[in-house]
PDB file of C-alpha atoms and ligand atoms in Angstrom:
ATOM      1  CA  MET L   1     -39.475 131.681 -26.928  1.00  0.00           C
ATOM      2  CA  ARG L   2     -38.712 128.146 -28.116  1.00  0.00           C
ATOM      3  CA  THR L   3     -34.998 127.543 -27.582  1.00  0.00           C
ATOM      4  CA  PRO L   4     -33.527 125.794 -30.643  1.00  0.00           C
ATOM      5  CA  PHE L   5     -32.368 122.207 -30.144  1.00  0.00           C
ATOM      6  CA  ILE L   6     -29.384 121.135 -32.263  1.00  0.00           C
ATOM      7  CA  ALA L   7     -28.794 117.381 -32.127  1.00  0.00           C
ATOM      8  CA  GLY L   8     -26.152 115.184 -33.735  1.00  0.00           C
ATOM      9  CA  ASN L   9     -27.219 111.720 -34.850  1.00  0.00           C
ATOM     10  CA  TRP L  10     -24.016 109.784 -35.351  1.00  0.00           C
ATOM     11  CA  LYS L  11     -25.763 106.700 -36.731  1.00  0.00           C
ATOM     12  CA  MET L  12     -23.264 103.767 -36.994  1.00  0.00           C
ATOM     13  CA  GLN L  13     -20.214 106.000 -37.193  1.00  0.00           C
ATOM     14  CA  LEU L  14     -17.222 107.142 -35.112  1.00  0.00           C
ATOM     15  CA  GLN L  15     -15.214 105.095 -32.629  1.00  0.00           C
ATOM     16  CA  ARG L  16     -13.683 105.644 -29.196  1.00  0.00           C
ATOM     17  CA  ALA L  17     -10.681 107.807 -29.989  1.00  0.00           C
ATOM     18  CA  ALA L  18     -12.626 110.160 -32.250  1.00  0.00           C
ATOM     19  CA  ILE L  19     -15.536 110.227 -29.803  1.00  0.00           C
ATOM     20  CA  ALA L  20     -13.280 111.149 -26.867  1.00  0.00           C
ATOM     21  CA  GLU L  21     -11.759 114.001 -28.847  1.00  0.00           C
ATOM     22  CA  PHE L  22     -15.165 115.222 -30.008  1.00  0.00           C
ATOM     23  CA  CYS L  23     -16.530 115.188 -26.461  1.00  0.00           C
ATOM     24  CA  ARG L  24     -13.557 117.122 -25.080  1.00  0.00           C
ATOM     25  CA  ALA L  25     -14.096 119.839 -27.663  1.00  0.00           C
ATOM     26  CA  LEU L  26     -17.868 119.819 -27.190  1.00  0.00           C
ATOM     27  CA  ARG L  27     -17.500 120.154 -23.416  1.00  0.00           C
ATOM     28  CA  ALA L  28     -15.383 123.255 -23.826  1.00  0.00           C
ATOM     29  CA  PHE L  29     -17.807 124.704 -26.382  1.00  0.00           C
ATOM     30  CA  ALA L  30     -20.826 123.982 -24.168  1.00  0.00           C
ATOM     31  CA  ALA L  31     -19.135 125.775 -21.269  1.00  0.00           C
ATOM     32  CA  ASP L  32     -18.511 128.903 -23.354  1.00  0.00           C
ATOM     33  CA  LYS L  33     -20.875 131.487 -21.909  1.00  0.00           C
ATOM     34  CA  ALA L  34     -20.660 133.545 -25.089  1.00  0.00           C
ATOM     35  CA  ARG L  35     -22.029 130.782 -27.308  1.00  0.00           C
ATOM     36  CA  PRO L  36     -25.594 130.987 -28.615  1.00  0.00           C
ATOM     37  CA  ALA L  37     -28.165 129.541 -26.257  1.00  0.00           C
ATOM     38  CA  ALA L  38     -29.169 126.560 -28.387  1.00  0.00           C
ATOM     39  CA  ARG L  39     -29.807 123.273 -26.594  1.00  0.00           C
ATOM     40  CA  LEU L  40     -27.333 120.614 -27.755  1.00  0.00           C
ATOM     41  CA  GLY L  41     -27.639 116.842 -27.985  1.00  0.00           C
ATOM     42  CA  ILE L  42     -25.539 113.894 -29.141  1.00  0.00           C
ATOM     43  CA  PHE L  43     -26.877 110.485 -30.164  1.00  0.00           C
ATOM     44  CA  PRO L  44     -24.013 107.975 -30.379  1.00  0.00           C
ATOM     45  CA  PRO L  45     -24.244 104.281 -31.203  1.00  0.00           C
ATOM     46  CA  PHE L  46     -25.507 102.246 -28.216  1.00  0.00           C
ATOM     47  CA  VAL L  47     -22.099 100.898 -27.205  1.00  0.00           C
ATOM     48  CA  TYR L  48     -20.761 104.418 -26.708  1.00  0.00           C
ATOM     49  CA  VAL L  49     -23.754 105.978 -24.958  1.00  0.00           C
ATOM     50  CA  GLN L  50     -22.384 105.520 -21.453  1.00  0.00           C
ATOM     51  CA  GLU L  51     -18.959 106.796 -22.445  1.00  0.00           C
ATOM     52  CA  VAL L  52     -20.465 109.917 -23.989  1.00  0.00           C
ATOM     53  CA  VAL L  53     -22.736 110.425 -20.964  1.00  0.00           C
ATOM     54  CA  GLU L  54     -19.641 110.342 -18.734  1.00  0.00           C
ATOM     55  CA  ALA L  55     -17.561 112.535 -21.020  1.00  0.00           C
ATOM     56  CA  LEU L  56     -20.297 115.189 -21.163  1.00  0.00           C
ATOM     57  CA  ALA L  57     -21.550 114.929 -17.569  1.00  0.00           C
ATOM     58  CA  GLY L  58     -22.471 118.323 -16.172  1.00  0.00           C
ATOM     59  CA  SER L  59     -22.061 120.050 -19.545  1.00  0.00           C
ATOM     60  CA  GLY L  60     -25.788 120.384 -20.153  1.00  0.00           C
ATOM     61  CA  VAL L  61     -25.508 118.507 -23.455  1.00  0.00           C
ATOM     62  CA  ALA L  62     -28.254 115.892 -23.844  1.00  0.00           C
ATOM     63  CA  VAL L  63     -27.116 112.360 -24.684  1.00  0.00           C
ATOM     64  CA  GLY L  64     -29.357 109.632 -26.023  1.00  0.00           C
ATOM     65  CA  GLY L  65     -29.837 106.449 -27.994  1.00  0.00           C
ATOM     66  CA  GLN L  66     -30.832 106.279 -31.649  1.00  0.00           C
ATOM     67  CA  THR L  67     -33.763 103.948 -30.986  1.00  0.00           C
ATOM     68  CA  CYS L  68     -35.007 101.648 -28.231  1.00  0.00           C
ATOM     69  CA  HIS L  69     -37.032  98.479 -27.982  1.00  0.00           C
ATOM     70  CA  PRO L  70     -40.628  98.914 -26.781  1.00  0.00           C
ATOM     71  CA  ALA L  71     -40.401  96.180 -24.134  1.00  0.00           C
ATOM     72  CA  GLU L  72     -38.905  96.831 -20.692  1.00  0.00           C
ATOM     73  CA  GLN L  73     -36.804  93.661 -20.879  1.00  0.00           C
ATOM     74  CA  GLY L  74     -36.939  90.144 -22.230  1.00  0.00           C
ATOM     75  CA  ALA L  75     -35.705  87.720 -24.840  1.00  0.00           C
ATOM     76  CA  PHE L  76     -34.974  90.218 -27.605  1.00  0.00           C
ATOM     77  CA  THR L  77     -31.517  89.392 -28.911  1.00  0.00           C
ATOM     78  CA  GLY L  78     -29.580  92.438 -30.029  1.00  0.00           C
ATOM     79  CA  GLU L  79     -32.057  94.959 -28.663  1.00  0.00           C
ATOM     80  CA  VAL L  80     -31.706  97.700 -26.030  1.00  0.00           C
ATOM     81  CA  SER L  81     -34.551  98.979 -23.859  1.00  0.00           C
ATOM     82  CA  ALA L  82     -35.383 102.552 -22.930  1.00  0.00           C
ATOM     83  CA  ARG L  83     -34.818 101.606 -19.293  1.00  0.00           C
ATOM     84  CA  MET L  84     -31.273 100.479 -20.097  1.00  0.00           C
ATOM     85  CA  LEU L  85     -30.534 103.767 -21.816  1.00  0.00           C
ATOM     86  CA  ARG L  86     -31.833 105.582 -18.764  1.00  0.00           C
ATOM     87  CA  ASP L  87     -29.807 103.282 -16.518  1.00  0.00           C
ATOM     88  CA  VAL L  88     -26.541 104.333 -18.177  1.00  0.00           C
ATOM     89  CA  GLY L  89     -27.436 107.995 -17.873  1.00  0.00           C
ATOM     90  CA  ALA L  90     -29.034 108.848 -21.209  1.00  0.00           C
ATOM     91  CA  SER L  91     -31.663 111.571 -21.089  1.00  0.00           C
ATOM     92  CA  HIS L  92     -33.098 111.156 -24.591  1.00  0.00           C
ATOM     93  CA  VAL L  93     -33.818 108.726 -27.387  1.00  0.00           C
ATOM     94  CA  ILE L  94     -34.657 109.121 -31.071  1.00  0.00           C
ATOM     95  CA  VAL L  95     -37.643 107.140 -32.340  1.00  0.00           C
ATOM     96  CA  GLY L  96     -39.018 106.672 -35.832  1.00  0.00           C
ATOM     97  CA  HIS L  97     -35.950 107.678 -37.816  1.00  0.00           C
ATOM     98  CA  SER L  98     -36.650 106.914 -41.475  1.00  0.00           C
ATOM     99  CA  GLU L  99     -33.685 104.530 -41.578  1.00  0.00           C
ATOM    100  CA  ARG L 100     -35.414 102.503 -38.836  1.00  0.00           C
ATOM    101  CA  ARG L 101     -38.774 102.757 -40.569  1.00  0.00           C
ATOM    102  CA  GLN L 102     -37.238 101.599 -43.865  1.00  0.00           C
ATOM    103  CA  GLN L 103     -34.421  99.261 -42.836  1.00  0.00           C
ATOM    104  CA  ALA L 104     -35.967  97.715 -39.727  1.00  0.00           C
ATOM    105  CA  GLY L 105     -39.551  97.896 -41.031  1.00  0.00           C
ATOM    106  CA  GLU L 106     -40.855  99.954 -38.110  1.00  0.00           C
ATOM    107  CA  THR L 107     -44.493 100.918 -38.604  1.00  0.00           C
ATOM    108  CA  ASP L 108     -46.248 103.949 -37.118  1.00  0.00           C
ATOM    109  CA  ALA L 109     -47.512 101.671 -34.337  1.00  0.00           C
ATOM    110  CA  ASP L 110     -43.989 100.352 -33.672  1.00  0.00           C
ATOM    111  CA  VAL L 111     -42.664 103.895 -33.442  1.00  0.00           C
ATOM    112  CA  ARG L 112     -45.456 104.876 -31.066  1.00  0.00           C
ATOM    113  CA  ALA L 113     -44.702 101.861 -28.864  1.00  0.00           C
ATOM    114  CA  ARG L 114     -41.084 103.020 -28.635  1.00  0.00           C
ATOM    115  CA  LEU L 115     -42.193 106.553 -27.806  1.00  0.00           C
ATOM    116  CA  ASP L 116     -44.399 105.250 -24.999  1.00  0.00           C
ATOM    117  CA  ALA L 117     -41.631 103.020 -23.640  1.00  0.00           C
ATOM    118  CA  ALA L 118     -39.186 105.922 -23.679  1.00  0.00           C
ATOM    119  CA  LEU L 119     -41.510 108.279 -21.846  1.00  0.00           C
ATOM    120  CA  ALA L 120     -42.343 105.581 -19.298  1.00  0.00           C
ATOM    121  CA  ALA L 121     -38.626 105.042 -18.681  1.00  0.00           C
ATOM    122  CA  GLY L 122     -38.081 108.758 -18.087  1.00  0.00           C
ATOM    123  CA  LEU L 123     -36.410 109.581 -21.393  1.00  0.00           C
ATOM    124  CA  ASP L 124     -37.282 112.619 -23.479  1.00  0.00           C
ATOM    125  CA  VAL L 125     -37.819 111.867 -27.141  1.00  0.00           C
ATOM    126  CA  ILE L 126     -36.956 113.097 -30.613  1.00  0.00           C
ATOM    127  CA  ALA L 127     -39.678 111.609 -32.812  1.00  0.00           C
ATOM    128  CA  CYS L 128     -38.918 111.652 -36.544  1.00  0.00           C
ATOM    129  CA  LEU L 129     -41.324 111.846 -39.416  1.00  0.00           C
ATOM    130  CA  GLY L 130     -41.167 112.746 -43.074  1.00  0.00           C
ATOM    131  CA  GLU L 131     -42.186 111.770 -46.579  1.00  0.00           C
ATOM    132  CA  THR L 132     -40.273 109.899 -49.283  1.00  0.00           C
ATOM    133  CA  LEU L 133     -39.589 111.404 -52.706  1.00  0.00           C
ATOM    134  CA  PRO L 134     -42.374 109.422 -54.451  1.00  0.00           C
ATOM    135  CA  GLU L 135     -44.797 110.529 -51.731  1.00  0.00           C
ATOM    136  CA  ARG L 136     -43.806 114.177 -52.260  1.00  0.00           C
ATOM    137  CA  LYS L 137     -44.062 113.849 -56.040  1.00  0.00           C
ATOM    138  CA  ASP L 138     -47.544 112.362 -55.639  1.00  0.00           C
ATOM    139  CA  GLY L 139     -48.623 115.366 -53.578  1.00  0.00           C
ATOM    140  CA  ARG L 140     -49.017 113.217 -50.469  1.00  0.00           C
ATOM    141  CA  THR L 141     -46.547 114.982 -48.154  1.00  0.00           C
ATOM    142  CA  PHE L 142     -49.169 116.387 -45.793  1.00  0.00           C
ATOM    143  CA  ALA L 143     -51.186 113.153 -45.744  1.00  0.00           C
ATOM    144  CA  VAL L 144     -48.066 111.158 -44.837  1.00  0.00           C
ATOM    145  CA  VAL L 145     -46.799 113.466 -42.102  1.00  0.00           C
ATOM    146  CA  ASP L 146     -50.344 113.795 -40.701  1.00  0.00           C
ATOM    147  CA  ARG L 147     -50.618 110.005 -40.446  1.00  0.00           C
ATOM    148  CA  GLN L 148     -47.214 109.781 -38.753  1.00  0.00           C
ATOM    149  CA  LEU L 149     -47.898 112.704 -36.409  1.00  0.00           C
ATOM    150  CA  ASP L 150     -51.345 111.460 -35.411  1.00  0.00           C
ATOM    151  CA  ALA L 151     -49.918 108.057 -34.478  1.00  0.00           C
ATOM    152  CA  LEU L 152     -47.317 109.791 -32.315  1.00  0.00           C
ATOM    153  CA  VAL L 153     -49.561 112.207 -30.443  1.00  0.00           C
ATOM    154  CA  SER L 154     -52.879 110.391 -30.123  1.00  0.00           C
ATOM    155  CA  GLY L 155     -53.912 110.243 -26.465  1.00  0.00           C
ATOM    156  CA  LEU L 156     -50.707 111.811 -25.116  1.00  0.00           C
ATOM    157  CA  PRO L 157     -51.141 114.618 -22.600  1.00  0.00           C
ATOM    158  CA  GLY L 158     -50.371 118.005 -24.156  1.00  0.00           C
ATOM    159  CA  GLU L 159     -47.987 118.873 -21.349  1.00  0.00           C
ATOM    160  CA  THR L 160     -45.908 115.768 -22.114  1.00  0.00           C
ATOM    161  CA  LEU L 161     -45.699 116.775 -25.757  1.00  0.00           C
ATOM    162  CA  ALA L 162     -44.762 120.340 -24.938  1.00  0.00           C
ATOM    163  CA  THR L 163     -42.034 119.465 -22.466  1.00  0.00           C
ATOM    164  CA  ARG L 164     -40.653 116.024 -23.374  1.00  0.00           C
ATOM    165  CA  VAL L 165     -41.145 115.422 -27.089  1.00  0.00           C
ATOM    166  CA  THR L 166     -39.361 117.123 -29.985  1.00  0.00           C
ATOM    167  CA  PHE L 167     -40.548 116.309 -33.492  1.00  0.00           C
ATOM    168  CA  ALA L 168     -37.970 116.129 -36.251  1.00  0.00           C
ATOM    169  CA  TYR L 169     -39.320 116.693 -39.738  1.00  0.00           C
ATOM    170  CA  GLU L 170     -36.901 114.787 -41.937  1.00  0.00           C
ATOM    171  CA  PRO L 171     -37.909 114.500 -45.578  1.00  0.00           C
ATOM    172  CA  VAL L 172     -36.449 111.123 -46.544  1.00  0.00           C
ATOM    173  CA  TRP L 173     -35.225 112.489 -49.873  1.00  0.00           C
ATOM    174  CA  ALA L 174     -33.022 114.992 -48.034  1.00  0.00           C
ATOM    175  CA  ILE L 175     -31.332 112.552 -45.630  1.00  0.00           C
ATOM    176  CA  GLY L 176     -27.716 111.812 -46.473  1.00  0.00           C
ATOM    177  CA  THR L 177     -28.281 112.944 -50.050  1.00  0.00           C
ATOM    178  CA  GLY L 178     -26.797 116.411 -49.897  1.00  0.00           C
ATOM    179  CA  VAL L 179     -30.179 117.712 -51.067  1.00  0.00           C
ATOM    180  CA  THR L 180     -31.646 119.969 -48.396  1.00  0.00           C
ATOM    181  CA  ALA L 181     -35.245 121.090 -48.302  1.00  0.00           C
ATOM    182  CA  THR L 182     -35.385 124.786 -49.107  1.00  0.00           C
ATOM    183  CA  PRO L 183     -36.311 127.004 -46.164  1.00  0.00           C
ATOM    184  CA  ALA L 184     -39.714 127.508 -47.848  1.00  0.00           C
ATOM    185  CA  GLN L 185     -40.275 123.750 -48.149  1.00  0.00           C
ATOM    186  CA  ALA L 186     -39.244 123.156 -44.550  1.00  0.00           C
ATOM    187  CA  GLN L 187     -41.343 126.030 -43.220  1.00  0.00           C
ATOM    188  CA  GLU L 188     -44.389 124.884 -45.203  1.00  0.00           C
ATOM    189  CA  VAL L 189     -44.355 121.448 -43.585  1.00  0.00           C
ATOM    190  CA  HIS L 190     -43.406 122.755 -40.134  1.00  0.00           C
ATOM    191  CA  ALA L 191     -46.284 125.267 -40.201  1.00  0.00           C
ATOM    192  CA  HIS L 192     -48.594 122.465 -41.287  1.00  0.00           C
ATOM    193  CA  LEU L 193     -47.391 120.228 -38.446  1.00  0.00           C
ATOM    194  CA  ARG L 194     -47.855 122.998 -35.906  1.00  0.00           C
ATOM    195  CA  ALA L 195     -51.381 123.656 -37.177  1.00  0.00           C
ATOM    196  CA  ARG L 196     -52.131 119.933 -36.963  1.00  0.00           C
ATOM    197  CA  LEU L 197     -50.766 119.870 -33.412  1.00  0.00           C
ATOM    198  CA  ALA L 198     -52.993 122.833 -32.566  1.00  0.00           C
ATOM    199  CA  GLU L 199     -56.032 120.938 -33.857  1.00  0.00           C
ATOM    200  CA  ARG L 200     -55.119 117.794 -31.971  1.00  0.00           C
ATOM    201  CA  CYS L 201     -53.691 119.212 -28.744  1.00  0.00           C
ATOM    202  CA  GLY L 202     -54.669 122.872 -28.582  1.00  0.00           C
ATOM    203  CA  ALA L 203     -52.932 126.027 -29.729  1.00  0.00           C
ATOM    204  CA  GLY L 204     -51.160 126.554 -26.396  1.00  0.00           C
ATOM    205  CA  VAL L 205     -49.413 123.190 -26.612  1.00  0.00           C
ATOM    206  CA  ALA L 206     -48.661 123.551 -30.329  1.00  0.00           C
ATOM    207  CA  ALA L 207     -46.950 126.888 -29.729  1.00  0.00           C
ATOM    208  CA  ARG L 208     -44.548 125.264 -27.265  1.00  0.00           C
ATOM    209  CA  VAL L 209     -43.633 122.041 -29.111  1.00  0.00           C
ATOM    210  CA  LEU L 210     -40.169 121.984 -30.699  1.00  0.00           C
ATOM    211  CA  LEU L 211     -40.029 121.098 -34.395  1.00  0.00           C
ATOM    212  CA  GLN L 212     -36.525 120.296 -35.647  1.00  0.00           C
ATOM    213  CA  TYR L 213     -35.618 120.022 -39.316  1.00  0.00           C
ATOM    214  CA  GLY L 214     -33.326 117.221 -40.461  1.00  0.00           C
ATOM    215  CA  GLY L 215     -31.858 116.274 -43.827  1.00  0.00           C
ATOM    216  CA  SER L 216     -28.442 117.396 -45.091  1.00  0.00           C
ATOM    217  CA  VAL L 217     -28.185 120.247 -42.580  1.00  0.00           C
ATOM    218  CA  LYS L 218     -24.749 121.850 -42.892  1.00  0.00           C
ATOM    219  CA  PRO L 219     -22.995 124.970 -41.619  1.00  0.00           C
ATOM    220  CA  ASP L 220     -23.868 126.756 -44.848  1.00  0.00           C
ATOM    221  CA  ASN L 221     -27.618 126.128 -44.776  1.00  0.00           C
ATOM    222  CA  VAL L 222     -28.561 125.939 -41.097  1.00  0.00           C
ATOM    223  CA  ALA L 223     -28.976 129.681 -40.525  1.00  0.00           C
ATOM    224  CA  GLU L 224     -31.607 130.155 -43.226  1.00  0.00           C
ATOM    225  CA  LEU L 225     -33.504 127.081 -42.028  1.00  0.00           C
ATOM    226  CA  ILE L 226     -33.511 128.218 -38.419  1.00  0.00           C
ATOM    227  CA  GLU L 227     -34.680 131.673 -39.443  1.00  0.00           C
ATOM    228  CA  CYS L 228     -37.979 130.029 -40.439  1.00  0.00           C
ATOM    229  CA  GLN L 229     -40.677 130.794 -37.905  1.00  0.00           C
ATOM    230  CA  ASP L 230     -41.570 127.161 -37.185  1.00  0.00           C
ATOM    231  CA  VAL L 231     -38.106 125.568 -37.402  1.00  0.00           C
ATOM    232  CA  ASP L 232     -36.765 125.166 -33.872  1.00  0.00           C
ATOM    233  CA  GLY L 233     -33.452 123.462 -34.441  1.00  0.00           C
ATOM    234  CA  ALA L 234     -31.882 120.666 -36.422  1.00  0.00           C
ATOM    235  CA  LEU L 235     -31.237 116.952 -36.319  1.00  0.00           C
ATOM    236  CA  VAL L 236     -27.887 116.603 -38.027  1.00  0.00           C
ATOM    237  CA  GLY L 237     -26.383 113.411 -39.426  1.00  0.00           C
ATOM    238  CA  GLY L 238     -23.286 113.647 -41.613  1.00  0.00           C
ATOM    239  CA  ALA L 239     -22.315 117.162 -40.545  1.00  0.00           C
ATOM    240  CA  SER L 240     -22.328 116.141 -36.861  1.00  0.00           C
ATOM    241  CA  LEU L 241     -19.428 113.712 -37.293  1.00  0.00           C
ATOM    242  CA  GLN L 242     -16.740 116.399 -37.318  1.00  0.00           C
ATOM    243  CA  PHE L 243     -16.700 118.638 -34.274  1.00  0.00           C
ATOM    244  CA  SER L 244     -15.811 121.668 -36.393  1.00  0.00           C
ATOM    245  CA  SER L 245     -18.969 121.413 -38.502  1.00  0.00           C
ATOM    246  CA  PHE L 246     -21.210 120.506 -35.559  1.00  0.00           C
ATOM    247  CA  GLU L 247     -19.853 123.510 -33.695  1.00  0.00           C
ATOM    248  CA  ALA L 248     -20.425 125.775 -36.700  1.00  0.00           C
ATOM    249  CA  ILE L 249     -24.025 124.553 -36.917  1.00  0.00           C
ATOM    250  CA  ALA L 250     -24.516 125.018 -33.189  1.00  0.00           C
ATOM    251  CA  ARG L 251     -23.192 128.574 -33.421  1.00  0.00           C
ATOM    252  CA  LEU L 252     -25.423 129.457 -36.353  1.00  0.00           C
ATOM    253  CA  GLY L 253     -28.440 127.780 -34.813  1.00  0.00           C
ATOM    254  CA  ARG L 254     -28.782 130.833 -32.698  1.00  0.00           C
ATOM    255  CA  ALA L 255     -31.629 131.468 -30.341  1.00  0.00           C
ATOM    256  CA  VAL L 256     -34.299 132.881 -32.600  1.00  0.00           C
ATOM    257  CA  ALA L 257     -37.335 134.001 -30.672  1.00  0.00           C
ATOM    258  CA  HIS L 258     -39.934 131.585 -32.022  1.00  0.00           C
ATOM    259  CA  GLY L 259     -43.323 131.216 -30.440  1.00  0.00           C
ATOM    260  CA  SER L 260     -44.008 131.236 -26.744  1.00  0.00           C
ATOM    261  CA  ASN L 261     -42.032 130.115 -23.743  1.00  0.00           C
ATOM    262  CA  ARG L 262     -41.317 126.434 -23.372  1.00  0.00           C
TER     263      ARG L 262
HETATM  264  P1  LIG F 301     -28.004 113.915 -42.701  1.00  0.00           P
HETATM  265  O1  LIG F 301     -28.870 112.963 -41.721  1.00  0.00           O
HETATM  266  O2  LIG F 301     -27.790 115.200 -41.965  1.00  0.00           O
HETATM  267  O3  LIG F 301     -26.738 113.142 -42.935  1.00  0.00           O
HETATM  268  O4  LIG F 301     -28.821 114.095 -43.942  1.00  0.00           O
HETATM  269  C1  LIG F 301     -29.911 113.502 -40.956  1.00  0.00           C
HETATM  270  C2  LIG F 301     -30.571 112.402 -40.176  1.00  0.00           C
HETATM  271  O5  LIG F 301     -30.698 111.286 -40.691  1.00  0.00           O
HETATM  272  O6  LIG F 301     -30.998 112.611 -39.010  1.00  0.00           O
END
């Protein structure tokens, strides 16, 4: 069974007081033995990563950065390395979010370099991919996600993919727009990605890899998305900023028995 992974990407939002309150509530929720067995993660802005790590220490909630620089260190003003994230206690990092691809011009190769740096530093990774609206309208969704996926997995050991990398399918047209992919649309691309992973890395690995969906996930649509056979959790932006909605999503993202053991 693949245990669902529900992660909150706070982007450039929330500040100390709200973060402290959120973490107190999340700690209590994470400790609730009766809650569904989804894995939880929080991705705060860099400056708050250490604070969130400390606030959630021992809770089992993963904490990570929203990107990292591919170099270990050096003259890169304004950047943060994977090693630094690890040094302050982060366990994860997101790479290849469409906002980074679009706003910071990150190419597939740039995203792959960040993935490699993260793994080398000991961080687990959420690697994002997804098509834009024009790409979908042109019938190029599969070609685009294949190109992005291939760049991410090429040459990586299957065991690393199965145990340390989660892929987040985030159609760009659904991010922050309030427009969610239908469960059928999400499942279609997730099944395609899993088949592609099977071709590239073998069916055994593909059956274990976690595939999150992201893009306007909310308490009222998460259950039907997670019911889909190949949707193993959610990467949540806007609806992760209020504890009440993140908690509702985490409760509904119940442990659906998908695939084989991870
Ligand atoms: P959203 O963002 O939930 O606000 O659409 C998702 C994401 O960008 O990861």
